[in-house]
Amino acid sequence: MPKYGMVIDLQKCVGCGACALACKTENNTQDRTKGQTFNWADFIMKEEGKFPNVNFTPRPVLCNHCTDAPCVKACPVTPKAMFKTLDGITMHNDERCIGCQRCQKACPYSTKDTEKDRAAYSVISFNARGGTTHPFHKDAKELIPGCTSSGVEVSKMAGDTPPYRNRYKHPEYEDVRRSGITEKCIFCEHRVKKGELPYCVVSCPSGARIFGDLSDPNSEPSKALKAHKAVQLKNSKGELLKAGEKGTQPNVYYIRNFKGDLKKMA
Amino acid sequence: MFKDKLIGKALASADLQITIDRSRCMRMRFNNNECPVCTSNCHSGAITIGDDIVIDADKCSLCMVCVSECPADCFDLKGGEFFGILARLRKMRDSVTWPVLGCKTDAGNEAHEKTTCLGALSDEHLIALNVFMDRPVQLNLTACAQCKNSFVIDTLKDRIAGIKETTGIDVSEKAVLIENKADLRFDEVSYDRRGFFSAIKNLTLLGASELFEKEEVDVIQAYSQKGMPLKRSILNKTIKTVMDKDVAARVLKEYAFTIKADATCDNCFSCVGMCPTGALKSRSDESGAGLLFNPSMCIGCALCRDFCLNNSIFMMQGYSGEHYFDHYICNKDSCMVDTPENADCEDAIDVVCCHGQKAVL
């Protein structure tokens, strides 16, 4: 059985945001609202130092698909709505989710409200109860009255809500999630099972994202991990796991921190 | 014997099967819950609960006790049509002096209407029957002695005695258990001229009989969708439309629950997701966040209380306030009621905070 994971090469990443856009169109995630990001692919932007010795590090972040996933342990329903697939993907079942948000609370990379908690990002987002998902595309109000088109109009012309809707069928999750449940990155399982790569990986113009089977020593990510020293994220504030620290055994690794090399150059 | 076997087979056929909605089950919603109601009440040991709820169709005797006992309405009988039957009994009051309700198990037994098994009559059904019927309904149990579901007689007796003990309502006035053939008073339906017109009049006038009709609802599959147990809706309609105030107060003391959250509640609203019926709701707007509770929808499953990480929620049996049908804020000291007409109310719940007095189900 494969154990899927991702290695992100920080020296190749320029923070262009293509992965985040690709994810939004692939998975039809809605806009950021009320402390919920709905960004399955997101960034931690870090600016350090004083001019002229400044440092800017964009760190792409996504669900770490932890081996020891606390979100799975926290899920109260039977069978679990949040569970590990045999491929090591942390999967979410939309039908069984009761929307208790316990997974959000348990996940070290998620918060219930990114604004209140001043978190850089949140892996798990919650579609508010009773509301409509994609409110922008269901709103008939024009941004500039008589000038721009409204969200509803665009959706109508495109023939779908949201207008960029990518329809796919998956037994566990819907292409557009309904209100009252949580959602998160599922490593584009609908693509992976067809032999394709996650869409964020495909869309990266510099090839910074390396996806594959970590249990196979000859896979691309395994080779990258052998060649470079790797670090893993510890929480949603951007702290890293120290050497020897296991954390929740995240399966997303970062190699070649740009900052370290700059120091050497100086 | 041969006849029993034949009928048993017919009953177990595809159109008469108990259907399960596992999204309602308390044990499926919360893995720490150990609700034993269906498994311990099942006389044939047909129900097993593991990763799913399974009814062994070969063992199941269709006694309907799981359907009537489950507090969360997990079970239903496909093709049962039970509630239409009661409505028709009510409507035939001018053509029949002594209405009889029987079961389908014994093909020969005398009854105006037949249901799969009278074990389906829950406390709530019996109370509603008592309030709504203007004359006694004879429950034909004459065939029970020979049936494998003979325990249903005792089940019904226990329920009737229980209702009388806790609420003082004597259900046996309207639901008369007939065990011996000699006691049964059965007339064939006679439609004379007068009876015919009365029947039509009754059809149009008696909105109350709709009480027993099953409401058309989408089949609930998703765990996040909320659903009210049918028997609870029946009880609520009974309370709302006909029941005497004093009687209603006694019924609410026994069948309703009060939930209150104390100051440790941090408005995380996990309980709102956990609640199977929608009794708990969240409110976050300009006036602040609050946890809303509606007593008429609470089935007393206590999942919210057990699931709360802060142990903020307290539940006690009985409801004695004025806002049985409203969603009101239950996690603030002075109670705010969520409906505009009740906005002035200072104390929607007049119960003492029930710290430590956790109701035992």
XYZ file of C-alpha atoms in Angstrom:
627
model
C 0.000 0.000 0.000
C 1.342 3.434 -0.849
C 1.709 6.112 1.767
C 1.149 9.378 0.021
C 3.011 12.478 1.095
C 4.417 15.701 -0.285
C 7.801 17.357 -0.286
C 7.937 21.103 -0.957
C 11.164 22.607 -2.234
C 11.272 26.096 -0.733
C 14.117 27.217 -3.024
C 11.886 26.598 -6.007
C 8.792 28.227 -4.513
C 8.439 31.923 -5.255
C 5.024 32.308 -3.640
C 3.217 32.989 -6.912
C -0.014 31.494 -5.581
C -0.724 29.278 -8.590
C -1.225 26.245 -6.329
C -3.785 28.093 -4.208
C -5.726 29.235 -7.267
C -5.540 25.801 -8.839
C -6.882 24.227 -5.650
C -9.775 26.654 -5.464
C -10.858 25.898 -9.014
C -10.264 22.168 -8.753
C -12.149 21.747 -5.487
C -14.655 24.618 -5.822
C -13.813 26.047 -2.423
C -15.617 29.212 -1.414
C -14.192 32.592 -0.409
C -12.671 33.357 2.961
C -15.366 34.428 5.435
C -15.834 34.874 9.201
C -12.526 33.363 10.217
C -12.903 30.377 7.883
C -10.354 30.337 5.050
C -11.609 27.517 2.803
C -8.063 27.563 1.384
C -7.075 23.937 1.200
C -3.801 25.220 -0.236
C -2.579 28.316 1.601
C 0.608 30.176 2.554
C 2.514 31.375 5.554
C 4.274 34.544 4.473
C 7.261 35.419 6.622
C 9.188 38.683 6.453
C 12.318 38.984 8.581
C 15.304 41.267 9.140
C 16.068 44.913 8.526
C 16.851 46.492 5.220
C 19.118 45.704 3.468
C 19.377 42.296 5.188
C 15.797 41.241 4.675
C 14.326 37.845 4.134
C 10.959 36.868 2.652
C 9.825 33.280 2.880
C 6.576 32.050 1.385
C 5.763 28.633 2.803
C 2.970 26.793 1.007
C 0.803 24.977 3.524
C -1.830 22.299 3.176
C -3.233 19.395 5.182
C -0.285 17.391 6.499
C -2.158 14.094 6.223
C -0.604 13.116 9.553
C 0.077 9.457 10.260
C -1.087 10.041 13.842
C -4.025 12.255 12.893
C -5.705 13.908 15.906
C -8.662 14.991 13.772
C -9.474 11.329 13.153
C -9.241 10.510 16.849
C -11.520 13.430 17.703
C -14.285 12.537 15.239
C -17.207 11.250 17.338
C -19.316 9.466 14.746
C -19.384 5.812 13.712
C -17.994 5.019 11.202
C -15.624 8.003 11.429
C -16.415 10.931 9.165
C -12.717 11.844 9.290
C -10.590 8.796 8.646
C -7.353 7.523 7.138
C -7.566 5.764 3.789
C -5.345 2.769 3.131
C -3.171 5.119 1.047
C -2.484 7.308 4.058
C -4.750 10.141 2.948
C -6.765 11.812 5.701
C -10.196 11.617 4.114
C -13.422 13.349 5.038
C -16.876 11.880 4.489
C -19.466 14.595 3.944
C -22.483 12.398 4.633
C -21.448 11.323 8.107
C -20.055 14.682 9.252
C -22.287 16.219 11.940
C -20.464 19.561 11.938
C -19.330 19.463 15.575
C -15.961 20.979 14.556
C -14.121 18.724 16.980
C -11.605 17.908 14.214
C -10.855 21.612 13.832
C -10.235 21.853 17.544
C -7.998 18.791 17.646
C -5.873 19.586 14.579
C -2.691 21.509 15.499
C -2.763 23.123 12.049
C -6.358 24.365 12.314
C -8.298 26.886 14.322
C -11.977 27.623 14.639
C -11.450 31.265 13.760
C -8.254 32.384 12.038
C -9.032 36.072 12.662
C -9.657 35.721 16.385
C -6.818 33.293 16.944
C -4.471 35.249 14.618
C -3.524 32.040 12.908
C -1.682 32.129 9.587
C -3.987 29.519 8.134
C -6.328 26.681 8.955
C -6.313 23.261 7.325
C -9.927 22.523 8.255
C -12.694 25.007 7.449
C -16.309 24.941 8.527
C -19.284 25.748 6.304
C -21.581 27.718 8.601
C -24.859 26.085 9.593
C -27.973 27.253 7.868
C -26.094 29.556 5.528
C -25.486 29.017 1.859
C -22.079 27.988 0.648
C -20.599 30.271 -2.013
C -22.637 33.299 -0.855
C -20.877 35.581 -3.347
C -22.184 33.601 -6.284
C -25.695 33.588 -4.861
C -25.779 37.334 -4.226
C -27.709 39.446 -6.748
C -26.047 42.679 -5.587
C -23.750 44.333 -8.093
C -20.414 45.549 -6.828
C -20.847 48.804 -8.769
C -24.579 49.217 -9.469
C -25.361 49.439 -13.171
C -21.777 48.743 -14.064
C -20.481 45.360 -12.939
C -22.359 42.079 -13.013
C -23.490 40.373 -9.821
C -22.336 36.982 -8.558
C -25.681 35.439 -9.437
C -25.480 36.781 -12.984
C -22.022 35.353 -13.557
C -23.098 31.982 -12.188
C -26.154 32.032 -14.434
C -24.115 32.821 -17.530
C -21.550 30.167 -16.645
C -24.345 27.706 -15.999
C -23.175 26.652 -12.559
C -22.549 27.815 -8.983
C -19.740 28.647 -8.499
C -19.105 29.619 -12.133
C -15.762 27.801 -12.158
C -17.354 24.649 -10.790
C -15.399 21.525 -11.489
C -17.809 18.618 -11.265
C -16.491 15.333 -9.993
C -18.045 12.325 -8.363
C -16.469 10.871 -5.276
C -17.983 8.414 -2.793
C -16.766 10.359 0.248
C -17.114 14.035 -0.557
C -19.139 16.358 -2.740
C -17.584 18.674 -5.317
C -19.330 21.587 -3.546
C -19.782 21.036 0.157
C -23.082 21.818 1.849
C -23.541 24.015 4.904
C -23.075 22.651 8.410
C -20.054 20.431 7.765
C -16.267 20.772 7.763
C -13.997 20.405 4.760
C -10.283 20.066 4.062
C -7.613 19.054 1.545
C -7.921 15.414 0.533
C -4.812 15.330 -1.677
C -7.147 15.462 -4.721
C -8.001 11.805 -4.190
C -10.383 11.905 -7.146
C -7.348 12.651 -9.358
C -4.835 10.437 -7.576
C -6.996 7.335 -7.949
C -7.024 7.951 -11.709
C -3.227 8.075 -11.713
C -3.054 11.857 -11.910
C -1.226 14.201 -9.551
C -2.961 16.594 -7.155
C -3.861 19.765 -9.035
C -1.618 22.002 -6.906
C 1.345 19.842 -7.938
C 0.440 20.026 -11.617
C -0.081 23.789 -11.533
C 3.195 24.707 -9.808
C 5.244 26.463 -12.543
C 8.589 25.780 -10.855
C 7.981 22.192 -9.787
C 8.361 22.988 -6.089
C 5.771 20.419 -5.043
C 6.809 16.784 -5.198
C 3.985 14.308 -4.568
C 4.239 10.564 -4.323
C 4.567 7.392 -2.291
C 6.805 7.938 0.730
C 6.988 4.204 1.422
C 8.652 3.615 -1.948
C 12.387 4.476 -1.652
C 12.581 5.134 -5.410
C 9.716 7.622 -5.559
C 10.463 11.296 -6.268
C 9.603 12.547 -2.775
C 11.637 9.760 -1.125
C 14.649 10.684 -3.238
C 14.241 14.360 -2.379
C 14.038 13.520 1.322
C 17.225 11.451 1.056
C 19.114 14.210 -0.729
C 18.109 17.073 1.582
C 17.498 17.684 5.227
C 13.753 18.126 5.678
C 11.602 19.919 8.252
C 7.918 19.581 9.125
C 5.422 22.108 10.434
C 4.330 21.902 14.050
C 1.253 24.140 14.114
C -0.787 26.758 12.336
C 1.438 29.552 13.617
C 4.265 28.352 11.386
C 6.514 26.826 14.070
C 8.553 23.809 13.017
C 9.005 20.439 14.669
C 12.411 20.245 16.379
C 14.786 17.374 15.722
C 13.491 14.290 17.485
C 10.006 15.769 17.885
C 7.351 13.589 16.308
C 4.306 15.766 16.662
C 1.415 14.205 14.830
C 3.777 12.653 12.256
C 2.901 15.006 9.396
C 3.514 13.766 5.869
C 4.264 17.122 4.257
C 7.974 17.971 4.308
C 9.880 21.159 3.469
C 13.394 21.031 2.017
C 16.028 23.648 1.158
C 15.118 26.623 3.265
C 16.335 29.667 1.353
C 17.261 31.585 4.468
C 19.808 29.030 5.598
C 21.675 29.297 2.319
C 21.691 33.093 2.421
C 23.569 33.007 5.698
C 26.174 30.744 4.183
C 26.588 33.197 1.346
C 27.198 36.023 3.805
C -48.606 -24.213 13.453
C -48.435 -24.360 9.701
C -50.494 -21.205 9.473
C -48.125 -19.391 11.862
C -45.167 -20.379 9.787
C -46.798 -19.267 6.592
C -47.778 -15.898 8.012
C -44.364 -15.505 9.604
C -42.823 -15.946 6.177
C -45.181 -13.492 4.595
C -44.349 -10.907 7.250
C -40.636 -11.293 6.691
C -41.067 -10.595 2.993
C -39.378 -7.626 1.406
C -42.146 -5.060 1.779
C -42.368 -5.550 5.536
C -38.955 -4.794 6.844
C -37.808 -2.493 9.555
C -35.668 0.183 7.976
C -32.781 1.733 9.847
C -31.616 5.320 9.700
C -28.259 5.050 11.408
C -27.675 8.807 11.250
C -30.268 9.108 14.045
C -28.669 6.525 16.341
C -27.038 8.020 19.412
C -24.289 5.407 19.341
C -23.482 6.175 15.716
C -23.353 9.920 16.377
C -21.136 9.675 19.435
C -18.777 6.731 19.872
C -18.759 7.085 23.691
C -22.516 6.585 23.909
C -23.774 3.222 25.105
C -27.530 3.539 24.620
C -28.939 0.018 25.155
C -32.602 0.719 24.364
C -33.085 -1.261 21.146
C -30.745 -4.146 21.905
C -32.033 -4.716 25.437
C -35.703 -4.412 24.427
C -35.441 -6.732 21.451
C -36.932 -10.050 22.553
C -35.513 -12.037 19.670
C -31.977 -10.687 19.924
C -32.100 -9.641 16.298
C -30.353 -6.264 16.681
C -26.597 -5.934 16.835
C -24.732 -2.652 16.992
C -21.107 -2.463 15.986
C -19.823 -0.255 13.205
C -23.398 -0.247 11.977
C -26.852 -1.223 13.207
C -27.906 -4.573 11.823
C -31.253 -6.332 12.149
C -31.152 -10.055 11.469
C -34.245 -10.470 9.285
C -34.463 -14.191 10.111
C -34.617 -13.527 13.846
C -36.782 -10.387 13.733
C -40.389 -11.100 14.714
C -41.614 -7.613 13.729
C -42.892 -6.894 17.240
C -42.176 -3.201 16.569
C -40.845 -2.674 20.077
C -37.586 -1.160 18.750
C -39.609 1.243 16.616
C -41.661 2.396 19.596
C -38.834 2.433 22.155
C -35.960 4.092 20.265
C -35.791 7.660 21.574
C -34.103 8.904 18.405
C -36.361 7.339 15.745
C -33.735 5.146 14.063
C -36.249 2.514 13.079
C -39.258 2.684 10.845
C -41.437 0.102 9.225
C -41.500 0.176 5.489
C -45.043 -0.488 4.340
C -46.323 -0.269 7.914
C -48.870 2.505 7.368
C -49.606 2.613 11.053
C -50.613 6.238 11.375
C -53.091 6.219 8.543
C -54.771 3.333 10.339
C -55.363 5.359 13.499
C -56.702 8.271 11.465
C -59.229 5.972 9.786
C -60.281 4.545 13.159
C -61.031 8.060 14.298
C -62.998 8.815 11.154
C -65.267 5.762 11.349
C -66.823 6.871 14.608
C -70.349 7.148 13.262
C -70.408 3.864 11.473
C -68.882 1.786 14.242
C -69.707 1.889 17.937
C -66.766 -0.159 19.143
C -63.690 0.388 16.978
C -61.170 -2.427 17.069
C -57.465 -2.240 16.262
C -55.808 -5.550 15.557
C -52.664 -6.975 14.061
C -51.792 -8.609 10.771
C -50.167 -11.613 12.401
C -53.416 -13.521 12.790
C -55.318 -13.352 9.531
C -58.580 -14.430 11.203
C -58.740 -11.939 14.032
C -61.509 -9.399 14.054
C -60.533 -5.771 13.641
C -61.536 -2.698 11.680
C -57.944 -1.739 11.112
C -54.824 -3.833 11.321
C -51.221 -2.959 11.974
C -48.148 -5.177 11.904
C -48.005 -5.561 15.662
C -49.485 -3.542 18.491
C -46.027 -3.326 20.044
C -45.691 -0.240 17.854
C -47.836 1.771 20.278
C -45.372 3.879 22.247
C -46.164 5.930 25.354
C -46.611 8.954 23.130
C -49.029 7.125 20.830
C -51.086 5.907 23.760
C -51.295 9.392 25.267
C -52.317 10.859 21.904
C -54.878 8.095 21.416
C -56.285 8.822 24.842
C -56.628 12.529 24.148
C -57.887 12.352 20.588
C -60.303 9.424 20.508
C -63.817 10.206 21.675
C -64.557 6.562 22.441
C -62.524 3.559 23.550
C -60.511 1.662 20.985
C -60.307 -2.039 21.623
C -56.823 -3.387 21.079
C -57.426 -6.918 19.885
C -54.831 -9.062 21.633
C -56.868 -12.290 21.448
C -54.372 -13.909 19.094
C -51.329 -12.904 21.126
C -51.200 -16.017 23.297
C -50.373 -18.173 20.289
C -47.957 -15.662 18.756
C -44.214 -15.464 19.289
C -44.740 -11.787 20.077
C -46.976 -12.624 23.078
C -44.766 -10.457 25.319
C -46.329 -7.433 23.660
C -49.335 -7.785 26.024
C -47.062 -7.236 29.012
C -45.189 -4.471 27.196
C -48.447 -2.604 26.590
C -49.623 -3.191 30.178
C -46.300 -1.861 31.486
C -46.556 1.205 29.280
C -50.118 1.960 30.355
C -49.223 1.483 34.026
C -46.121 3.631 33.590
C -48.076 6.474 32.019
C -50.612 6.385 34.844
C -47.912 6.351 37.505
C -45.869 9.227 36.083
C -48.503 11.507 34.588
C -51.762 10.387 36.157
C -53.357 9.887 32.752
C -55.421 6.709 32.630
C -54.803 5.594 29.076
C -56.778 2.393 29.632
C -59.982 4.459 29.375
C -59.483 4.746 25.616
C -57.017 1.982 24.832
C -58.767 -1.143 26.057
C -56.708 -4.298 25.994
C -58.843 -7.275 24.956
C -57.167 -10.603 25.632
C -60.178 -12.942 25.552
C -62.373 -13.406 22.512
C -65.484 -13.298 24.722
C -64.739 -9.681 25.749
C -64.397 -8.372 22.204
C -67.282 -6.291 20.862
C -66.984 -6.221 17.136
C -69.487 -4.828 14.618
C -68.943 -4.868 10.907
C -68.829 -1.372 9.433
C -72.318 -0.404 8.368
C -72.720 2.485 6.004
C -76.340 3.622 6.247
C -77.418 6.976 4.791
C -76.754 8.903 7.962
C -73.471 7.169 8.587
C -72.323 7.912 5.066
C -72.897 11.664 5.341
C -71.452 11.779 8.823
C -68.381 10.050 7.523
C -67.949 12.717 4.843
C -68.497 15.459 7.403
C -65.945 13.912 9.669
C -63.459 13.663 6.878
C -63.627 17.393 6.316
C -63.977 18.551 9.908
C -61.589 16.411 11.801
C -58.259 18.026 11.171
C -57.142 16.539 14.409
C -57.048 13.095 12.896
C -54.226 14.273 10.678
C -52.199 13.986 13.816
C -51.592 10.379 13.071
C -50.629 10.807 9.454
C -46.951 10.495 8.875
C -45.506 13.771 7.745
C -43.905 13.745 4.329
C -40.240 14.299 4.949
C -37.177 13.550 2.878
C -35.396 10.408 3.921
C -32.693 11.599 6.253
C -29.324 10.191 5.411
C -26.750 12.840 6.173
C -25.746 12.962 9.827
C -25.758 16.762 9.739
C -29.443 16.914 8.870
C -31.706 17.197 11.877
C -34.866 15.196 12.360
C -37.559 15.021 14.978
C -38.762 11.603 16.094
C -42.302 11.008 14.881
C -43.609 10.052 18.302
C -42.284 13.318 19.688
C -44.088 15.312 16.977
C -47.277 13.441 17.886
C -46.862 14.356 21.544
C -46.141 17.984 20.667
C -49.221 18.256 18.475
C -51.303 16.695 21.223
C -50.015 19.242 23.719
C -50.457 22.148 21.318
C -53.959 21.376 20.089
C -56.052 19.598 22.673
C -54.394 18.824 25.902
C -55.597 20.345 29.117
C -52.955 22.639 30.686
C -52.619 20.721 33.933
C -52.359 17.423 32.117
C -49.829 18.925 29.723
C -47.712 20.090 32.655
C -47.676 16.558 34.044
C -46.783 15.114 30.663
C -43.955 17.628 30.201
C -42.616 16.769 33.617
C -42.188 13.203 32.483
C -41.448 13.401 28.747
C -39.655 16.741 28.286
C -36.170 17.795 29.309
C -34.497 21.026 30.289
C -30.995 21.867 29.184
C -28.924 24.661 30.621
C -25.296 25.564 30.052
C -23.288 27.318 32.740
C -20.644 30.060 32.563
C -17.934 27.645 31.402
C -19.693 27.399 28.014
C -17.403 29.042 25.452
C -19.912 29.054 22.577
C -17.992 26.435 20.614
C -21.323 24.970 19.443
C -20.007 21.415 19.139
C -23.195 20.358 20.905
C -25.238 21.956 18.124
C -23.630 19.634 15.594
C -24.061 16.677 17.923
C -27.772 17.283 18.654
C -29.765 14.856 16.481
C -33.037 16.786 16.467
C -32.150 20.472 16.162
C -33.194 21.281 19.744
C -29.881 23.094 20.140
C -29.056 25.915 17.760
C -26.332 28.503 17.635
C -26.753 32.209 17.269
C -23.947 34.577 16.407
C -24.898 38.073 15.352
C -24.336 41.677 16.408
C -25.970 41.056 19.797
C -23.424 38.347 20.557
C -23.226 34.610 20.524
C -25.572 32.321 22.334
C -26.707 28.747 22.569
C -30.404 28.325 21.831
C -32.511 25.506 23.215
C -35.997 24.357 22.263
C -37.549 21.979 24.838
C -40.185 20.667 22.432
C -37.464 19.210 20.219
C -35.267 17.715 22.949
C -35.490 13.941 23.250
C -33.246 13.817 26.306
C -30.503 11.809 24.629
C -27.904 13.813 26.603
C -25.392 13.576 23.766
C -24.744 17.324 24.126
C -23.972 16.957 27.815
C -21.672 13.981 27.334
C -19.925 15.466 24.299
C -19.157 18.868 25.832
C -15.437 19.191 26.568
C -15.996 21.787 29.303
C -18.786 19.849 31.028
C -20.845 23.022 30.687
C -24.165 21.400 29.895
C -26.629 20.174 32.474
C -29.747 18.271 31.689
C -32.697 17.447 33.854
C -35.905 15.619 33.255
C -39.030 17.705 32.914
C -39.762 21.182 31.613
C -41.859 23.638 33.560
C -41.282 26.985 31.845
C -43.391 29.027 29.485
C -41.331 28.520 26.376
C -41.792 24.903 25.492
C -42.105 25.601 21.764
C -39.456 28.348 21.487
C -35.752 28.443 20.949
C -34.383 30.482 23.861
C -30.843 31.238 24.966
C -29.843 28.652 27.556
C -26.236 29.521 28.299
C -26.711 32.860 29.997
C -27.889 33.500 33.530
C -30.818 35.674 32.667
C -32.605 33.913 29.954
C -33.234 35.613 26.666
C -35.894 34.296 24.406
C -35.261 34.254 20.717
C -38.739 35.211 19.565
C -39.639 38.913 19.326
C -42.898 38.548 21.253
C -41.058 36.963 24.169
C -38.184 39.434 24.164
C -39.179 40.979 27.514
C -39.132 37.701 29.386
C -36.603 37.733 32.210
C -36.533 34.110 33.178
C -37.640 31.683 30.573
C -36.603 28.737 32.688
C -37.644 28.693 36.290
C -35.604 25.661 37.206
C -32.826 25.839 39.715
C -29.502 25.242 38.051
C -29.160 21.522 38.079
C -25.457 21.138 38.878
C -24.687 17.595 39.787
C -28.262 16.497 39.246
C -27.622 14.805 35.970
C -30.736 13.048 34.805
C -30.302 9.326 34.354
C -31.946 7.835 31.334
